Short mmCIF file of C-alpha atoms in Angstrom, two decimals:
data_model
loop_
_atom_site.label_atom_id
_atom_site.label_comp_id
_atom_site.label_asym_id
_atom_site.label_seq_id
_atom_site.Cartn_x
_atom_site.Cartn_y
_atom_site.Cartn_z
CA UNK B 26 138.24 -97.45 304.34
CA UNK B 27 138.95 -98.44 300.73
CA UNK B 28 135.89 -98.28 298.38
CA UNK B 29 135.30 -100.61 295.42
CA UNK B 30 132.49 -100.62 293.14
CA UNK B 31 130.98 -102.95 290.64
CA UNK B 32 128.75 -102.48 287.67
CA UNK B 33 126.15 -103.51 287.03
CA UNK B 34 124.52 -104.22 290.36
CA UNK B 35 122.03 -106.75 288.70
CA UNK B 36 121.72 -108.21 285.26
CA UNK B 37 119.28 -110.43 283.31
CA UNK B 38 120.18 -111.84 279.98
CA UNK B 39 119.19 -114.67 277.99
CA UNK B 40 121.01 -118.03 277.49
CA UNK B 41 123.73 -117.91 275.15
CA UNK B 42 124.73 -114.34 275.57
CA UNK B 43 127.84 -112.81 277.17
CA UNK B 44 127.80 -110.49 280.30
CA UNK B 45 130.68 -108.20 281.37
CA UNK B 46 131.08 -107.17 284.84
CA UNK B 47 133.23 -104.32 286.07
CA UNK B 48 135.17 -103.93 289.15
CA UNK B 49 136.81 -100.72 290.14
CA UNK B 50 138.93 -99.55 293.15
CA UNK B 51 137.75 -95.76 293.46
CA UNK B 52 140.38 -94.43 295.88
CA UNK B 53 143.32 -96.39 295.49
CA UNK B 54 145.40 -98.51 292.95
CA UNK B 55 145.23 -102.49 293.15
CA UNK B 56 147.84 -104.60 291.45
CA UNK B 57 145.68 -107.57 292.50
CA UNK B 58 141.78 -108.04 292.57
CA UNK B 59 139.90 -111.31 293.24
CA UNK B 60 136.59 -112.57 291.80
CA UNK B 61 134.20 -114.70 293.95
CA UNK B 62 131.05 -116.50 293.30
CA UNK B 63 128.49 -116.78 296.05
CA UNK B 64 125.40 -119.15 296.25
CA UNK B 65 122.38 -118.61 298.32
CA UNK B 66 123.29 -119.13 302.06
CA UNK B 67 126.73 -120.03 301.33
CA UNK B 68 130.18 -118.57 301.64
CA UNK B 69 132.21 -117.04 299.12
CA UNK B 70 133.96 -119.32 296.59
CA UNK B 71 137.17 -117.92 295.20
CA UNK B 72 137.04 -118.04 291.14
CA UNK B 73 140.29 -116.49 290.17
CA UNK B 74 142.84 -113.94 291.15
CA UNK B 75 143.27 -111.09 288.78
CA UNK B 76 146.58 -109.55 288.44
CA UNK B 77 147.42 -106.09 286.49
CA UNK B 78 149.08 -106.47 283.37
CA UNK B 79 149.25 -110.41 283.43
CA UNK B 80 146.95 -113.31 282.83
CA UNK B 81 144.52 -114.37 285.75
CA UNK B 82 145.26 -117.34 287.92
CA UNK B 83 142.04 -119.41 288.06
CA UNK B 84 141.12 -121.81 291.00
CA UNK B 85 140.54 -125.53 290.22
CA UNK B 86 137.35 -126.25 288.56
CA UNK B 87 136.66 -122.81 287.24
CA UNK B 88 136.71 -122.61 283.29
CA UNK B 89 138.86 -120.06 282.05
CA UNK B 90 137.46 -120.00 278.87
CA UNK B 91 134.06 -119.35 280.13
CA UNK B 92 134.99 -116.70 282.68
CA UNK B 93 137.26 -114.36 281.02
CA UNK B 94 138.94 -111.97 283.36
CA UNK B 95 140.95 -108.86 282.30
CA UNK B 96 143.04 -106.49 284.56
CA UNK B 97 143.90 -103.77 282.08
CA UNK B 98 144.78 -100.94 284.72
CA UNK B 99 145.47 -100.56 288.37
CA UNK B 100 141.62 -99.64 289.16
CA UNK B 101 139.89 -101.82 286.77
CA UNK B 102 139.25 -105.42 286.45
CA UNK B 103 136.46 -107.12 284.32
CA UNK B 104 134.91 -110.68 284.43
CA UNK B 105 132.97 -111.52 281.23
CA UNK B 106 130.77 -114.46 281.42
CA UNK B 107 130.74 -116.14 277.98
CA UNK B 108 127.79 -118.16 276.36
CA UNK B 109 126.07 -117.61 279.75
CA UNK B 110 123.45 -120.57 281.18
CA UNK B 111 120.90 -120.75 283.88
CA UNK B 112 123.48 -122.30 285.94
CA UNK B 113 125.73 -119.14 285.84
CA UNK B 114 123.07 -117.60 287.68
CA UNK B 115 124.65 -116.49 291.00
CA UNK B 116 125.99 -113.52 293.04
CA UNK B 117 129.37 -112.39 291.76
CA UNK B 118 131.56 -110.21 293.95
CA UNK B 119 134.88 -108.75 293.37
CA UNK B 120 137.60 -107.50 296.00
CA UNK B 121 140.65 -105.43 295.62
CA UNK B 122 143.85 -106.21 297.57
CA UNK B 123 145.62 -103.68 299.78
CA UNK B 124 148.56 -104.76 302.08
CA UNK B 125 146.61 -105.51 304.92
CA UNK B 126 143.32 -107.36 303.46
CA UNK B 127 140.92 -107.44 300.92
CA UNK B 128 137.94 -104.81 300.38
CA UNK B 129 134.94 -106.03 298.64
CA UNK B 130 132.61 -104.58 295.92
CA UNK B 131 128.76 -104.75 296.66
CA UNK B 132 128.27 -107.49 294.19
CA UNK B 133 126.50 -108.29 290.75
CA UNK B 134 123.59 -110.42 290.97
CA UNK B 135 123.49 -112.46 287.70
CA UNK B 136 120.27 -114.25 286.40
CA UNK B 137 120.34 -116.16 283.23
CA UNK B 138 117.02 -117.02 281.76
CA UNK P 29 137.55 -131.16 307.77
CA UNK P 30 137.38 -127.69 306.55
CA UNK P 31 140.42 -125.38 307.41
CA UNK P 32 137.89 -122.85 309.08
CA UNK P 33 134.86 -124.03 310.87
CA UNK P 34 132.17 -121.45 311.75
CA UNK P 35 128.50 -122.46 313.02
CA UNK P 36 126.10 -121.44 310.29
CA UNK P 37 123.35 -120.55 312.77
CA UNK P 38 120.98 -118.71 312.54
CA UNK P 39 121.74 -116.93 315.80
CA UNK P 40 118.65 -115.15 316.95
CA UNK P 41 119.07 -112.68 319.90
CA UNK P 42 116.82 -109.95 321.48
CA UNK P 43 117.71 -106.33 321.10
CA UNK P 44 120.28 -105.30 323.34
CA UNK P 45 121.95 -108.54 323.88
CA UNK P 46 125.83 -109.45 323.85
CA UNK P 47 126.28 -111.69 320.76
CA UNK P 48 129.19 -114.00 320.46
CA UNK P 49 130.42 -115.17 317.11
CA UNK P 50 133.12 -117.90 316.69
CA UNK P 51 135.23 -119.57 314.45
CA UNK P 52 137.96 -122.50 314.79
CA UNK P 53 140.83 -123.25 312.44
CA UNK P 54 143.10 -125.94 311.99
CA UNK P 55 146.09 -124.14 310.26
CA UNK P 56 148.70 -123.08 312.53
CA UNK P 57 150.15 -120.68 309.71
CA UNK P 58 147.08 -118.41 309.71
CA UNK P 59 148.54 -115.15 311.39
CA UNK P 60 145.94 -112.42 310.18
CA UNK P 61 142.01 -112.51 311.22
CA UNK P 62 139.27 -110.67 309.90
CA UNK P 63 135.53 -110.39 310.46
CA UNK P 64 133.35 -109.21 307.56
CA UNK P 65 129.59 -108.52 307.66
CA UNK P 66 127.46 -109.14 304.79
CA UNK P 67 123.95 -108.01 304.44
CA UNK P 68 121.53 -109.63 302.27
CA UNK P 69 122.51 -109.20 298.53
CA UNK P 70 125.45 -106.98 299.39
CA UNK P 71 129.30 -107.46 299.35
CA UNK P 72 131.04 -108.20 302.62
CA UNK P 73 132.23 -105.29 304.57
CA UNK P 74 135.18 -105.32 306.59
CA UNK P 75 134.46 -105.00 310.48
CA UNK P 76 137.80 -106.04 312.35
CA UNK P 77 141.28 -106.77 311.38
CA UNK P 78 143.89 -108.26 313.60
CA UNK P 79 147.06 -110.24 313.93
CA UNK P 80 147.90 -110.99 317.48
CA UNK P 81 146.54 -112.98 320.24
CA UNK P 82 144.32 -110.70 322.45
CA UNK P 83 141.44 -108.60 322.28
CA UNK P 84 140.77 -105.67 319.70
CA UNK P 85 137.91 -103.28 320.40
CA UNK P 86 136.18 -100.99 318.19
CA UNK P 87 133.01 -99.27 319.34
CA UNK P 88 130.29 -101.96 320.06
CA UNK P 89 132.53 -104.76 318.45
CA UNK P 90 135.48 -106.70 319.91
CA UNK P 91 137.71 -109.19 318.16
CA UNK P 92 139.40 -111.85 320.36
CA UNK P 93 142.04 -114.10 318.97
CA UNK P 94 143.61 -117.22 320.78
CA UNK P 95 146.17 -118.66 318.54
CA UNK P 96 147.24 -121.30 321.18
CA UNK P 97 143.64 -122.64 320.73
CA UNK P 98 143.04 -121.76 317.00
CA UNK P 99 139.94 -120.02 318.05
CA UNK P 100 138.76 -116.52 317.22
CA UNK P 101 135.71 -114.50 318.23
CA UNK P 102 133.56 -111.48 317.59
CA UNK P 103 131.60 -110.00 320.42
CA UNK P 104 128.79 -107.56 319.66
CA UNK P 105 127.46 -105.45 322.47
CA UNK P 106 124.16 -103.87 322.76
CA UNK P 107 122.95 -105.62 319.62
CA UNK P 108 120.78 -103.65 317.19
CA UNK P 109 118.32 -104.96 314.55
CA UNK P 110 120.62 -103.19 312.28
CA UNK P 111 123.29 -105.78 313.09
CA UNK P 112 121.27 -108.59 311.51
CA UNK P 113 123.38 -109.80 308.56
CA UNK P 114 125.70 -112.86 307.89
CA UNK P 115 129.23 -112.62 309.74
CA UNK P 116 132.21 -114.08 307.94
CA UNK P 117 135.39 -114.77 309.49
CA UNK P 118 138.49 -114.88 307.22
CA UNK P 119 142.06 -115.63 307.92
CA UNK P 120 145.30 -115.68 305.90
CA UNK P 121 149.09 -117.02 306.29
CA UNK P 122 151.82 -114.26 306.33
CA UNK P 123 152.92 -115.08 302.89
CA UNK P 124 149.83 -115.86 301.21
CA UNK P 125 149.54 -112.76 299.02
CA UNK P 126 146.32 -111.76 300.81
CA UNK P 127 144.56 -115.03 299.83
CA UNK P 128 141.75 -115.44 302.40
CA UNK P 129 140.43 -118.43 303.53
CA UNK P 130 136.82 -117.94 304.74
CA UNK P 131 134.54 -119.50 307.37
CA UNK P 132 130.95 -120.49 306.05
CA UNK P 133 129.30 -117.50 307.89
CA UNK P 134 127.06 -117.01 310.66
CA UNK P 135 123.49 -115.56 310.18
CA UNK P 136 122.48 -113.51 312.93
CA UNK P 137 119.11 -112.03 313.61
CA UNK P 138 118.72 -109.44 316.30
CA UNK P 139 114.76 -108.99 317.17
CA UNK P 140 113.43 -105.67 318.23
#
């Protein structure tokens, strides 16, 4: 199956700092990647759709200036949480799009102190 | 009403039992159906993918789709403790650009 990696797998940061999360498709190219957020015991919540070479499409209620997405190549998308606050603490998961369905990364656990 | 309904569980079964996980949906435009398994603190892993009504089998897993009733199921035979995880159903329309609509997930616990 298709392999998607995320880095880092977990990160702890101080309030007010910015954190960058990388999502890579390892054995295929993905023109579209998705970023999700997941709270404990809840399903995935789509944050944005990342398209290679163009601006990301954000879901309603997601602040584009706070969650910066860059999809600079066919194998890499990044999510930067700017000026992070404790309420941004969550599990962030990316997925890469193939013709049949989405393949997910292992997730990044962000804790903001 | 959510587009996709899934019993949150938790569902607790003894090792070796047959497990039935179910989702109902309201959007008749959904044509592609998936089941993902998610272990705690991990990303979802694709288990089954199907686009037609009927059954699809892969080892101990069988996915069943009934488009007329808007109902899908995942059966796990001879369940193992390693099957303990949250199972998410997901589905999409034909021309949705792979935008998935997820169920809320069912937490399964298989006790040895």
